[in-house]
Amino acid sequence: MVGFLGTFLIIATITTIAKSASITTFNKAFKPLYGDSNIVAYEDEGSVEIAMDESTSSGFHSKKMYNNGYFETSLKLPNSYTAGVVVTFYSSNNQKYPYRHDEIDLEFLGRPRGGRWSLQTNFYGNGHVERGREERYDLWFDPAEDFHRYAIRWGPDMITYYVDGIPIRHVTKVPSMRDEFPSKEMRLYGTIWNGSDWATNGGKYKMDMSYGPFVAKYSGFVMNGCAFNETGAARDCGEGGPEIRGLTREERVRMNGFRRKWMTYSYCYDKKRYPVALPECVFNSKELRHLHKIHPKTF
Ligand SMILES: *[C@@H]1O[C@H](CO)[C@@H](O)[C@H](O)[C@H]1NC(C)=O
């Protein structure tokens, strides 16, 4: 097992180095959304810090909207007691389509005392927020200790979420999902906010501002998407365009290895919530066995 994990980490490092070509800066691709006084951009690094203190939370969004693409950031989370704190990198169009919005989420849920940050992935299509598709994972490193790369690859019929180049979740659209797969142009967002109601152990542990201000730092943005154009002109997918592709055999092996070790929740196996699994769910007995060990009542 140690050998496997070692190999895993070396491959992740090599991927990090190979990927640096298409990095853009915060100021080029993004602008503040709210809590401007708590947003500090470092132009020379292309990075940004967003903070939450007594006065405000904060967030930014991409200047452009995109139809599909590969979106990545390197992120370092606040390193203190952070129960209740939520840090995000996600895509949404809720401002443009308030009642039928699409969304693809990477959300970090703050850590309780002695615990760890949890990563949650989710997506919504066309305003169907009544059907969440959450998964949660522990990570094999402390995301508050250093920068790590997190990415979303979104195509017309697939979504892949990545941590340090390793796919951790791959969704393939199936026809019976109807409009519950994200299909309209979206912006990318980064935010930090108070999620005390639900974020840490379902809201059991609240945010404690005496450990604040909470600061998240984003850098290494890769915004390799098809920029949306209101005039309906041909898709502007930039140089070479985003690589919309499925998983290689090797990536699938690594993803499965990650999931049966680090996944802590998946809606696909939550029988109380979805007595009939949602149509895109692909049953994997090793994942089920792993989740059952963690929470036999739920899985
Ligand atoms: C955080 O949210 C919780 C729940 O909504 C609320 O009770 C609490 O006052 C908030 N804390 C701060 C500092 O805003």
PDB file of C-alpha atoms and ligand atoms in Angstrom:
ATOM      1  CA  MET A   1       0.000   0.000   0.000  1.00  0.00           C
ATOM      2  CA  VAL A   2       2.849   2.393   0.831  1.00  0.00           C
ATOM      3  CA  GLY A   3       4.478   1.590  -2.511  1.00  0.00           C
ATOM      4  CA  PHE A   4       1.265   2.343  -4.309  1.00  0.00           C
ATOM      5  CA  LEU A   5       0.832   5.675  -2.531  1.00  0.00           C
ATOM      6  CA  GLY A   6       4.451   6.615  -3.198  1.00  0.00           C
ATOM      7  CA  THR A   7       4.053   6.034  -6.920  1.00  0.00           C
ATOM      8  CA  PHE A   8       0.806   7.982  -6.821  1.00  0.00           C
ATOM      9  CA  LEU A   9       2.562  11.048  -5.353  1.00  0.00           C
ATOM     10  CA  ILE A  10       5.526  10.974  -7.741  1.00  0.00           C
ATOM     11  CA  ILE A  11       3.179  10.875 -10.736  1.00  0.00           C
ATOM     12  CA  ALA A  12       1.207  13.788  -9.259  1.00  0.00           C
ATOM     13  CA  THR A  13       4.388  15.875  -8.982  1.00  0.00           C
ATOM     14  CA  ILE A  14       5.437  15.208 -12.567  1.00  0.00           C
ATOM     15  CA  THR A  15       1.991  16.222 -13.799  1.00  0.00           C
ATOM     16  CA  THR A  16       2.270  19.499 -11.864  1.00  0.00           C
ATOM     17  CA  ILE A  17       5.451  20.453 -13.696  1.00  0.00           C
ATOM     18  CA  ALA A  18       4.151  19.482 -17.141  1.00  0.00           C
ATOM     19  CA  LYS A  19       1.035  21.589 -16.776  1.00  0.00           C
ATOM     20  CA  SER A  20       2.404  25.100 -16.208  1.00  0.00           C
ATOM     21  CA  ALA A  21       2.168  26.344 -19.835  1.00  0.00           C
ATOM     22  CA  SER A  22      -1.389  27.681 -19.918  1.00  0.00           C
ATOM     23  CA  ILE A  23      -1.498  29.444 -16.539  1.00  0.00           C
ATOM     24  CA  THR A  24      -3.230  32.820 -16.483  1.00  0.00           C
ATOM     25  CA  THR A  25      -3.314  35.520 -13.810  1.00  0.00           C
ATOM     26  CA  PHE A  26      -6.081  36.497 -11.434  1.00  0.00           C
ATOM     27  CA  ASN A  27      -6.337  40.017 -12.846  1.00  0.00           C
ATOM     28  CA  LYS A  28      -6.595  38.791 -16.431  1.00  0.00           C
ATOM     29  CA  ALA A  29      -9.310  36.224 -15.887  1.00  0.00           C
ATOM     30  CA  PHE A  30     -11.227  37.314 -12.775  1.00  0.00           C
ATOM     31  CA  LYS A  31     -12.647  40.236 -10.838  1.00  0.00           C
ATOM     32  CA  PRO A  32     -14.020  40.721  -7.311  1.00  0.00           C
ATOM     33  CA  LEU A  33     -17.632  39.724  -6.772  1.00  0.00           C
ATOM     34  CA  TYR A  34     -18.263  40.778  -3.161  1.00  0.00           C
ATOM     35  CA  GLY A  35     -16.273  41.687  -0.049  1.00  0.00           C
ATOM     36  CA  ASP A  36     -13.777  43.669  -2.155  1.00  0.00           C
ATOM     37  CA  SER A  37     -12.037  44.986   0.960  1.00  0.00           C
ATOM     38  CA  ASN A  38     -11.051  41.389   1.786  1.00  0.00           C
ATOM     39  CA  ILE A  39      -9.592  40.576  -1.641  1.00  0.00           C
ATOM     40  CA  VAL A  40      -5.895  41.092  -2.321  1.00  0.00           C
ATOM     41  CA  ALA A  41      -4.469  40.325  -5.763  1.00  0.00           C
ATOM     42  CA  TYR A  42      -0.725  39.765  -6.257  1.00  0.00           C
ATOM     43  CA  GLU A  43      -0.117  40.753  -9.848  1.00  0.00           C
ATOM     44  CA  ASP A  44       3.436  39.409 -10.093  1.00  0.00           C
ATOM     45  CA  GLU A  45       2.308  35.987  -8.860  1.00  0.00           C
ATOM     46  CA  GLY A  46      -1.028  36.072 -10.684  1.00  0.00           C
ATOM     47  CA  SER A  47      -2.545  34.986  -7.398  1.00  0.00           C
ATOM     48  CA  VAL A  48      -5.235  36.264  -5.053  1.00  0.00           C
ATOM     49  CA  GLU A  49      -6.089  36.025  -1.364  1.00  0.00           C
ATOM     50  CA  ILE A  50      -9.681  36.161  -0.228  1.00  0.00           C
ATOM     51  CA  ALA A  51     -10.599  36.482   3.428  1.00  0.00           C
ATOM     52  CA  MET A  52     -13.525  36.227   5.777  1.00  0.00           C
ATOM     53  CA  ASP A  53     -13.447  38.334   8.935  1.00  0.00           C
ATOM     54  CA  GLU A  54     -16.023  39.952  11.251  1.00  0.00           C
ATOM     55  CA  SER A  55     -16.906  42.482   8.578  1.00  0.00           C
ATOM     56  CA  THR A  56     -17.441  40.300   5.502  1.00  0.00           C
ATOM     57  CA  SER A  57     -16.855  37.151   3.521  1.00  0.00           C
ATOM     58  CA  SER A  58     -15.562  37.539  -0.037  1.00  0.00           C
ATOM     59  CA  GLY A  59     -15.461  36.055  -3.497  1.00  0.00           C
ATOM     60  CA  PHE A  60     -14.479  36.574  -7.125  1.00  0.00           C
ATOM     61  CA  HIS A  61     -15.712  35.430 -10.498  1.00  0.00           C
ATOM     62  CA  SER A  62     -14.403  35.057 -14.022  1.00  0.00           C
ATOM     63  CA  LYS A  63     -14.876  37.945 -16.412  1.00  0.00           C
ATOM     64  CA  LYS A  64     -15.977  35.551 -19.139  1.00  0.00           C
ATOM     65  CA  MET A  65     -18.616  32.882 -19.280  1.00  0.00           C
ATOM     66  CA  TYR A  66     -17.599  29.552 -20.771  1.00  0.00           C
ATOM     67  CA  ASN A  67     -19.205  26.693 -22.631  1.00  0.00           C
ATOM     68  CA  ASN A  68     -17.223  23.670 -21.503  1.00  0.00           C
ATOM     69  CA  GLY A  69     -13.536  23.660 -20.736  1.00  0.00           C
ATOM     70  CA  TYR A  70     -10.782  22.785 -18.308  1.00  0.00           C
ATOM     71  CA  PHE A  71     -10.546  25.027 -15.247  1.00  0.00           C
ATOM     72  CA  GLU A  72      -7.871  24.689 -12.624  1.00  0.00           C
ATOM     73  CA  THR A  73      -6.495  26.551  -9.633  1.00  0.00           C
ATOM     74  CA  SER A  74      -3.795  25.957  -7.053  1.00  0.00           C
ATOM     75  CA  LEU A  75      -5.280  26.592  -3.675  1.00  0.00           C
ATOM     76  CA  LYS A  76      -4.070  26.820  -0.096  1.00  0.00           C
ATOM     77  CA  LEU A  77      -6.712  26.765   2.620  1.00  0.00           C
ATOM     78  CA  PRO A  78      -6.764  28.633   5.941  1.00  0.00           C
ATOM     79  CA  ASN A  79      -4.646  26.813   8.487  1.00  0.00           C
ATOM     80  CA  SER A  80      -6.476  26.998  11.802  1.00  0.00           C
ATOM     81  CA  TYR A  81      -9.648  25.739  13.393  1.00  0.00           C
ATOM     82  CA  THR A  82     -12.042  26.199  10.460  1.00  0.00           C
ATOM     83  CA  ALA A  83     -15.229  24.307  11.300  1.00  0.00           C
ATOM     84  CA  GLY A  84     -18.143  25.923   9.463  1.00  0.00           C
ATOM     85  CA  VAL A  85     -15.904  27.664   6.925  1.00  0.00           C
ATOM     86  CA  VAL A  86     -16.486  26.867   3.239  1.00  0.00           C
ATOM     87  CA  VAL A  87     -13.935  27.614   0.502  1.00  0.00           C
ATOM     88  CA  THR A  88     -14.979  27.036  -3.095  1.00  0.00           C
ATOM     89  CA  PHE A  89     -13.882  26.848  -6.714  1.00  0.00           C
ATOM     90  CA  TYR A  90     -16.946  26.269  -8.863  1.00  0.00           C
ATOM     91  CA  SER A  91     -18.838  27.198 -11.982  1.00  0.00           C
ATOM     92  CA  SER A  92     -22.351  28.599 -12.032  1.00  0.00           C
ATOM     93  CA  ASN A  93     -24.772  30.715 -14.044  1.00  0.00           C
ATOM     94  CA  ASN A  94     -27.213  31.520 -11.219  1.00  0.00           C
ATOM     95  CA  GLN A  95     -26.955  35.254 -11.904  1.00  0.00           C
ATOM     96  CA  LYS A  96     -27.953  34.867 -15.537  1.00  0.00           C
ATOM     97  CA  TYR A  97     -30.444  32.013 -15.099  1.00  0.00           C
ATOM     98  CA  PRO A  98     -31.723  32.358 -11.512  1.00  0.00           C
ATOM     99  CA  TYR A  99     -34.467  29.698 -11.751  1.00  0.00           C
ATOM    100  CA  ARG A 100     -32.775  27.230 -14.073  1.00  0.00           C
ATOM    101  CA  HIS A 101     -29.154  27.546 -13.207  1.00  0.00           C
ATOM    102  CA  ASP A 102     -26.348  25.027 -13.735  1.00  0.00           C
ATOM    103  CA  GLU A 103     -23.459  24.483 -11.358  1.00  0.00           C
ATOM    104  CA  ILE A 104     -20.325  22.336 -10.964  1.00  0.00           C
ATOM    105  CA  ASP A 105     -18.728  22.457  -7.515  1.00  0.00           C
ATOM    106  CA  LEU A 106     -15.484  21.881  -5.704  1.00  0.00           C
ATOM    107  CA  GLU A 107     -16.154  22.861  -2.081  1.00  0.00           C
ATOM    108  CA  PHE A 108     -13.852  22.575   0.905  1.00  0.00           C
ATOM    109  CA  LEU A 109     -15.599  22.091   4.226  1.00  0.00           C
ATOM    110  CA  GLY A 110     -13.689  23.388   7.247  1.00  0.00           C
ATOM    111  CA  ARG A 111     -12.092  21.134   9.773  1.00  0.00           C
ATOM    112  CA  PRO A 112     -13.180  20.614  13.344  1.00  0.00           C
ATOM    113  CA  ARG A 113     -10.646  20.307  16.147  1.00  0.00           C
ATOM    114  CA  GLY A 114      -8.400  17.317  15.508  1.00  0.00           C
ATOM    115  CA  GLY A 115     -10.203  16.664  12.236  1.00  0.00           C
ATOM    116  CA  ARG A 116      -9.440  17.397   8.615  1.00  0.00           C
ATOM    117  CA  TRP A 117     -10.688  19.469   5.731  1.00  0.00           C
ATOM    118  CA  SER A 118     -13.210  17.609   3.620  1.00  0.00           C
ATOM    119  CA  LEU A 119     -13.572  18.072  -0.139  1.00  0.00           C
ATOM    120  CA  GLN A 120     -17.071  17.958  -1.597  1.00  0.00           C
ATOM    121  CA  THR A 121     -17.978  17.704  -5.284  1.00  0.00           C
ATOM    122  CA  ASN A 122     -21.441  18.274  -6.685  1.00  0.00           C
ATOM    123  CA  PHE A 123     -23.320  19.512  -9.740  1.00  0.00           C
ATOM    124  CA  TYR A 124     -26.770  20.755 -10.716  1.00  0.00           C
ATOM    125  CA  GLY A 125     -28.518  21.127 -14.041  1.00  0.00           C
ATOM    126  CA  ASN A 126     -31.254  23.569 -14.991  1.00  0.00           C
ATOM    127  CA  GLY A 127     -32.308  24.581 -11.477  1.00  0.00           C
ATOM    128  CA  HIS A 128     -32.903  21.056 -10.165  1.00  0.00           C
ATOM    129  CA  VAL A 129     -31.435  21.845  -6.751  1.00  0.00           C
ATOM    130  CA  GLU A 130     -33.831  19.365  -5.145  1.00  0.00           C
ATOM    131  CA  ARG A 131     -31.548  16.599  -6.377  1.00  0.00           C
ATOM    132  CA  GLY A 132     -28.062  17.095  -4.977  1.00  0.00           C
ATOM    133  CA  ARG A 133     -25.320  14.837  -6.289  1.00  0.00           C
ATOM    134  CA  GLU A 134     -22.780  15.307  -3.519  1.00  0.00           C
ATOM    135  CA  GLU A 135     -19.708  13.265  -2.878  1.00  0.00           C
ATOM    136  CA  ARG A 136     -17.178  13.959  -0.127  1.00  0.00           C
ATOM    137  CA  TYR A 137     -13.585  12.869   0.299  1.00  0.00           C
ATOM    138  CA  ASP A 138     -10.699  13.133   2.687  1.00  0.00           C
ATOM    139  CA  LEU A 139      -7.412  14.046   1.035  1.00  0.00           C
ATOM    140  CA  TRP A 140      -4.076  12.275   1.326  1.00  0.00           C
ATOM    141  CA  PHE A 141      -2.451  15.583   2.346  1.00  0.00           C
ATOM    142  CA  ASP A 142      -3.340  18.621   4.449  1.00  0.00           C
ATOM    143  CA  PRO A 143      -4.751  21.191   1.983  1.00  0.00           C
ATOM    144  CA  ALA A 144      -3.961  24.017   4.435  1.00  0.00           C
ATOM    145  CA  GLU A 145      -0.283  23.135   4.564  1.00  0.00           C
ATOM    146  CA  ASP A 146       0.581  23.916   0.956  1.00  0.00           C
ATOM    147  CA  PHE A 147      -0.823  24.639  -2.509  1.00  0.00           C
ATOM    148  CA  HIS A 148      -2.469  21.796  -4.393  1.00  0.00           C
ATOM    149  CA  ARG A 149      -4.135  21.752  -7.789  1.00  0.00           C
ATOM    150  CA  TYR A 150      -7.883  21.314  -8.130  1.00  0.00           C
ATOM    151  CA  ALA A 151      -9.643  21.161 -11.471  1.00  0.00           C
ATOM    152  CA  ILE A 152     -12.927  20.670 -13.276  1.00  0.00           C
ATOM    153  CA  ARG A 153     -13.107  19.348 -16.827  1.00  0.00           C
ATOM    154  CA  TRP A 154     -16.561  19.951 -18.285  1.00  0.00           C
ATOM    155  CA  GLY A 155     -17.736  18.685 -21.649  1.00  0.00           C
ATOM    156  CA  PRO A 156     -21.134  18.334 -23.327  1.00  0.00           C
ATOM    157  CA  ASP A 157     -21.615  14.895 -21.803  1.00  0.00           C
ATOM    158  CA  MET A 158     -18.972  14.486 -19.113  1.00  0.00           C
ATOM    159  CA  ILE A 159     -17.544  16.093 -15.982  1.00  0.00           C
ATOM    160  CA  THR A 160     -14.276  15.122 -14.327  1.00  0.00           C
ATOM    161  CA  TYR A 161     -12.962  16.511 -11.040  1.00  0.00           C
ATOM    162  CA  TYR A 162      -9.214  16.395 -10.350  1.00  0.00           C
ATOM    163  CA  VAL A 163      -6.893  16.770  -7.385  1.00  0.00           C
ATOM    164  CA  ASP A 164      -3.235  17.238  -8.313  1.00  0.00           C
ATOM    165  CA  GLY A 165      -3.927  15.797 -11.748  1.00  0.00           C
ATOM    166  CA  ILE A 166      -5.593  12.687 -10.391  1.00  0.00           C
ATOM    167  CA  PRO A 167      -9.223  12.237 -11.426  1.00  0.00           C
ATOM    168  CA  ILE A 168     -11.321  11.726  -8.291  1.00  0.00           C
ATOM    169  CA  ARG A 169     -14.771  11.657  -9.909  1.00  0.00           C
ATOM    170  CA  HIS A 170     -15.962  11.141 -13.461  1.00  0.00           C
ATOM    171  CA  VAL A 171     -19.591  11.666 -14.468  1.00  0.00           C
ATOM    172  CA  THR A 172     -20.932  10.559 -17.825  1.00  0.00           C
ATOM    173  CA  LYS A 173     -24.234  12.038 -18.939  1.00  0.00           C
ATOM    174  CA  VAL A 174     -26.946   9.496 -19.626  1.00  0.00           C
ATOM    175  CA  PRO A 175     -30.162  10.355 -21.525  1.00  0.00           C
ATOM    176  CA  SER A 176     -32.441   9.756 -18.521  1.00  0.00           C
ATOM    177  CA  MET A 177     -30.757  12.617 -16.646  1.00  0.00           C
ATOM    178  CA  ARG A 178     -32.682  14.888 -19.032  1.00  0.00           C
ATOM    179  CA  ASP A 179     -31.830  18.505 -18.154  1.00  0.00           C
ATOM    180  CA  GLU A 180     -30.083  17.657 -14.864  1.00  0.00           C
ATOM    181  CA  PHE A 181     -26.674  17.820 -16.517  1.00  0.00           C
ATOM    182  CA  PRO A 182     -25.014  21.290 -16.679  1.00  0.00           C
ATOM    183  CA  SER A 183     -25.485  22.526 -20.237  1.00  0.00           C
ATOM    184  CA  LYS A 184     -25.510  26.343 -20.329  1.00  0.00           C
ATOM    185  CA  GLU A 185     -22.580  28.768 -20.247  1.00  0.00           C
ATOM    186  CA  MET A 186     -21.153  29.431 -16.792  1.00  0.00           C
ATOM    187  CA  ARG A 187     -18.694  31.630 -14.934  1.00  0.00           C
ATOM    188  CA  LEU A 188     -16.023  30.316 -12.586  1.00  0.00           C
ATOM    189  CA  TYR A 189     -16.115  31.468  -8.953  1.00  0.00           C
ATOM    190  CA  GLY A 190     -13.900  31.386  -5.899  1.00  0.00           C
ATOM    191  CA  THR A 191     -15.494  32.191  -2.549  1.00  0.00           C
ATOM    192  CA  ILE A 192     -15.052  31.913   1.203  1.00  0.00           C
ATOM    193  CA  TRP A 193     -18.117  31.978   3.415  1.00  0.00           C
ATOM    194  CA  ASN A 194     -19.814  30.937   6.636  1.00  0.00           C
ATOM    195  CA  GLY A 195     -21.452  27.555   6.131  1.00  0.00           C
ATOM    196  CA  SER A 196     -22.048  26.884   9.824  1.00  0.00           C
ATOM    197  CA  ASP A 197     -25.526  25.520   9.117  1.00  0.00           C
ATOM    198  CA  TRP A 198     -24.283  22.478   7.224  1.00  0.00           C
ATOM    199  CA  ALA A 199     -20.596  22.400   6.371  1.00  0.00           C
ATOM    200  CA  THR A 200     -18.906  20.522   9.190  1.00  0.00           C
ATOM    201  CA  ASN A 201     -20.555  17.262  10.248  1.00  0.00           C
ATOM    202  CA  GLY A 202     -23.907  18.479   8.982  1.00  0.00           C
ATOM    203  CA  GLY A 203     -23.718  21.727  10.983  1.00  0.00           C
ATOM    204  CA  LYS A 204     -22.611  20.194  14.267  1.00  0.00           C
ATOM    205  CA  TYR A 205     -19.517  22.395  14.512  1.00  0.00           C
ATOM    206  CA  LYS A 206     -19.932  26.138  13.928  1.00  0.00           C
ATOM    207  CA  MET A 207     -17.550  28.755  12.711  1.00  0.00           C
ATOM    208  CA  ASP A 208     -15.575  30.442  15.493  1.00  0.00           C
ATOM    209  CA  MET A 209     -14.464  33.895  14.385  1.00  0.00           C
ATOM    210  CA  SER A 210     -11.879  34.100  17.155  1.00  0.00           C
ATOM    211  CA  TYR A 211      -9.749  31.838  14.870  1.00  0.00           C
ATOM    212  CA  GLY A 212     -10.184  34.260  11.982  1.00  0.00           C
ATOM    213  CA  PRO A 213      -9.661  36.047   9.758  1.00  0.00           C
ATOM    214  CA  PHE A 214      -9.817  33.005   7.494  1.00  0.00           C
ATOM    215  CA  VAL A 215      -7.724  33.428   4.361  1.00  0.00           C
ATOM    216  CA  ALA A 216      -7.672  31.262   1.233  1.00  0.00           C
ATOM    217  CA  LYS A 217      -5.012  31.797  -1.428  1.00  0.00           C
ATOM    218  CA  TYR A 218      -5.570  30.890  -5.081  1.00  0.00           C
ATOM    219  CA  SER A 219      -2.904  30.869  -7.777  1.00  0.00           C
ATOM    220  CA  GLY A 220      -1.965  28.975 -10.951  1.00  0.00           C
ATOM    221  CA  PHE A 221      -5.259  29.560 -12.719  1.00  0.00           C
ATOM    222  CA  VAL A 222      -5.803  27.576 -15.909  1.00  0.00           C
ATOM    223  CA  MET A 223      -8.899  28.814 -17.757  1.00  0.00           C
ATOM    224  CA  ASN A 224      -8.869  26.689 -20.854  1.00  0.00           C
ATOM    225  CA  GLY A 225     -12.489  27.056 -21.888  1.00  0.00           C
ATOM    226  CA  CYS A 226     -14.688  28.012 -24.808  1.00  0.00           C
ATOM    227  CA  ALA A 227     -15.555  31.635 -24.074  1.00  0.00           C
ATOM    228  CA  PHE A 228     -19.262  32.295 -24.478  1.00  0.00           C
ATOM    229  CA  ASN A 229     -20.262  34.999 -26.932  1.00  0.00           C
ATOM    230  CA  GLU A 230     -23.694  36.695 -26.667  1.00  0.00           C
ATOM    231  CA  THR A 231     -23.805  37.243 -30.414  1.00  0.00           C
ATOM    232  CA  GLY A 232     -23.942  33.504 -30.922  1.00  0.00           C
ATOM    233  CA  ALA A 233     -20.734  33.573 -32.935  1.00  0.00           C
ATOM    234  CA  ALA A 234     -18.748  30.382 -33.288  1.00  0.00           C
ATOM    235  CA  ARG A 235     -17.337  29.051 -30.055  1.00  0.00           C
ATOM    236  CA  ASP A 236     -14.111  30.770 -29.128  1.00  0.00           C
ATOM    237  CA  CYS A 237     -12.172  27.941 -27.615  1.00  0.00           C
ATOM    238  CA  GLY A 238      -8.826  29.724 -27.579  1.00  0.00           C
ATOM    239  CA  GLU A 239      -5.535  28.286 -28.675  1.00  0.00           C
ATOM    240  CA  GLY A 240      -6.067  24.659 -29.510  1.00  0.00           C
ATOM    241  CA  GLY A 241      -9.214  24.675 -27.404  1.00  0.00           C
ATOM    242  CA  PRO A 242      -9.902  22.820 -24.209  1.00  0.00           C
ATOM    243  CA  GLU A 243      -9.190  19.163 -24.152  1.00  0.00           C
ATOM    244  CA  ILE A 244     -12.553  17.527 -23.600  1.00  0.00           C
ATOM    245  CA  ARG A 245     -11.895  13.876 -23.131  1.00  0.00           C
ATOM    246  CA  GLY A 246     -12.710  10.884 -21.010  1.00  0.00           C
ATOM    247  CA  LEU A 247     -10.269   8.989 -18.829  1.00  0.00           C
ATOM    248  CA  THR A 248      -7.362   6.885 -19.948  1.00  0.00           C
ATOM    249  CA  ARG A 249      -7.166   3.377 -18.564  1.00  0.00           C
ATOM    250  CA  GLU A 250      -4.395   4.460 -16.233  1.00  0.00           C
ATOM    251  CA  GLU A 251      -6.396   7.445 -14.951  1.00  0.00           C
ATOM    252  CA  ARG A 252      -9.345   5.198 -14.269  1.00  0.00           C
ATOM    253  CA  VAL A 253      -7.168   2.888 -12.179  1.00  0.00           C
ATOM    254  CA  ARG A 254      -5.866   5.844 -10.181  1.00  0.00           C
ATOM    255  CA  MET A 255      -9.351   7.258  -9.725  1.00  0.00           C
ATOM    256  CA  ASN A 256     -10.699   3.956  -8.449  1.00  0.00           C
ATOM    257  CA  GLY A 257      -7.739   3.662  -6.082  1.00  0.00           C
ATOM    258  CA  PHE A 258      -8.477   7.122  -4.698  1.00  0.00           C
ATOM    259  CA  ARG A 259     -12.198   6.546  -4.306  1.00  0.00           C
ATOM    260  CA  ARG A 260     -12.043   3.312  -2.401  1.00  0.00           C
ATOM    261  CA  LYS A 261      -9.567   4.767   0.015  1.00  0.00           C
ATOM    262  CA  TRP A 262     -10.582   8.403   0.534  1.00  0.00           C
ATOM    263  CA  MET A 263     -14.273   8.796  -0.336  1.00  0.00           C
ATOM    264  CA  THR A 264     -16.415   9.431   2.732  1.00  0.00           C
ATOM    265  CA  TYR A 265     -19.824  10.076   1.145  1.00  0.00           C
ATOM    266  CA  SER A 266     -21.533   9.410  -2.161  1.00  0.00           C
ATOM    267  CA  TYR A 267     -25.187  10.097  -3.025  1.00  0.00           C
ATOM    268  CA  CYS A 268     -25.073   7.048  -5.285  1.00  0.00           C
ATOM    269  CA  TYR A 269     -24.940   4.707  -2.278  1.00  0.00           C
ATOM    270  CA  ASP A 270     -27.177   6.698   0.109  1.00  0.00           C
ATOM    271  CA  LYS A 271     -30.272   4.522   0.035  1.00  0.00           C
ATOM    272  CA  LYS A 272     -32.268   6.623   2.478  1.00  0.00           C
ATOM    273  CA  ARG A 273     -31.906   9.650   0.337  1.00  0.00           C
ATOM    274  CA  TYR A 274     -32.241   7.961  -3.054  1.00  0.00           C
ATOM    275  CA  PRO A 275     -33.959   4.565  -2.698  1.00  0.00           C
ATOM    276  CA  VAL A 276     -33.463   4.270  -6.450  1.00  0.00           C
ATOM    277  CA  ALA A 277     -29.986   5.494  -7.400  1.00  0.00           C
ATOM    278  CA  LEU A 278     -29.912   8.414  -9.839  1.00  0.00           C
ATOM    279  CA  PRO A 279     -29.413   7.255 -13.430  1.00  0.00           C
ATOM    280  CA  GLU A 280     -25.777   8.245 -13.911  1.00  0.00           C
ATOM    281  CA  CYS A 281     -24.620   6.269 -10.863  1.00  0.00           C
ATOM    282  CA  VAL A 282     -22.227   3.430 -11.649  1.00  0.00           C
ATOM    283  CA  PHE A 283     -22.260   0.803  -8.935  1.00  0.00           C
ATOM    284  CA  ASN A 284     -18.864  -0.320  -7.622  1.00  0.00           C
ATOM    285  CA  SER A 285     -18.824  -2.997  -4.927  1.00  0.00           C
ATOM    286  CA  LYS A 286     -15.440  -1.911  -3.534  1.00  0.00           C
ATOM    287  CA  GLU A 287     -16.666   1.660  -3.081  1.00  0.00           C
ATOM    288  CA  LEU A 288     -19.789   0.404  -1.357  1.00  0.00           C
ATOM    289  CA  ARG A 289     -17.805  -1.835   0.985  1.00  0.00           C
ATOM    290  CA  HIS A 290     -15.522   1.083   1.866  1.00  0.00           C
ATOM    291  CA  LEU A 291     -18.431   3.479   2.544  1.00  0.00           C
ATOM    292  CA  HIS A 292     -20.321   0.865   4.518  1.00  0.00           C
ATOM    293  CA  LYS A 293     -17.344   0.548   6.859  1.00  0.00           C
ATOM    294  CA  ILE A 294     -17.382   4.307   7.460  1.00  0.00           C
ATOM    295  CA  HIS A 295     -21.123   4.684   7.970  1.00  0.00           C
ATOM    296  CA  PRO A 296     -23.097   1.411   7.990  1.00  0.00           C
ATOM    297  CA  LYS A 297     -26.418   3.172   8.621  1.00  0.00           C
ATOM    298  CA  THR A 298     -26.178   5.340   5.530  1.00  0.00           C
ATOM    299  CA  PHE A 299     -24.593   2.939   3.046  1.00  0.00           C
TER     300      PHE A 299
HETATM  301  C1  LIG B   1     -22.340  31.971  10.824  1.00  0.00           C
HETATM  302  O1  LIG B   1     -23.550  31.342  10.469  1.00  0.00           O
HETATM  303  C2  LIG B   1     -24.303  30.895  11.587  1.00  0.00           C
HETATM  304  C3  LIG B   1     -25.464  30.089  11.044  1.00  0.00           C
HETATM  305  O2  LIG B   1     -26.134  30.731  10.015  1.00  0.00           O
HETATM  306  C4  LIG B   1     -24.748  32.089  12.398  1.00  0.00           C
HETATM  307  O3  LIG B   1     -25.524  31.664  13.502  1.00  0.00           O
HETATM  308  C5  LIG B   1     -23.508  32.833  12.874  1.00  0.00           C
HETATM  309  O4  LIG B   1     -23.874  34.000  13.557  1.00  0.00           O
HETATM  310  C6  LIG B   1     -22.611  33.194  11.699  1.00  0.00           C
HETATM  311  N1  LIG B   1     -21.361  33.735  12.217  1.00  0.00           N
HETATM  312  C7  LIG B   1     -20.838  34.895  11.817  1.00  0.00           C
HETATM  313  C8  LIG B   1     -19.607  35.354  12.503  1.00  0.00           C
HETATM  314  O5  LIG B   1     -21.365  35.567  10.937  1.00  0.00           O
END
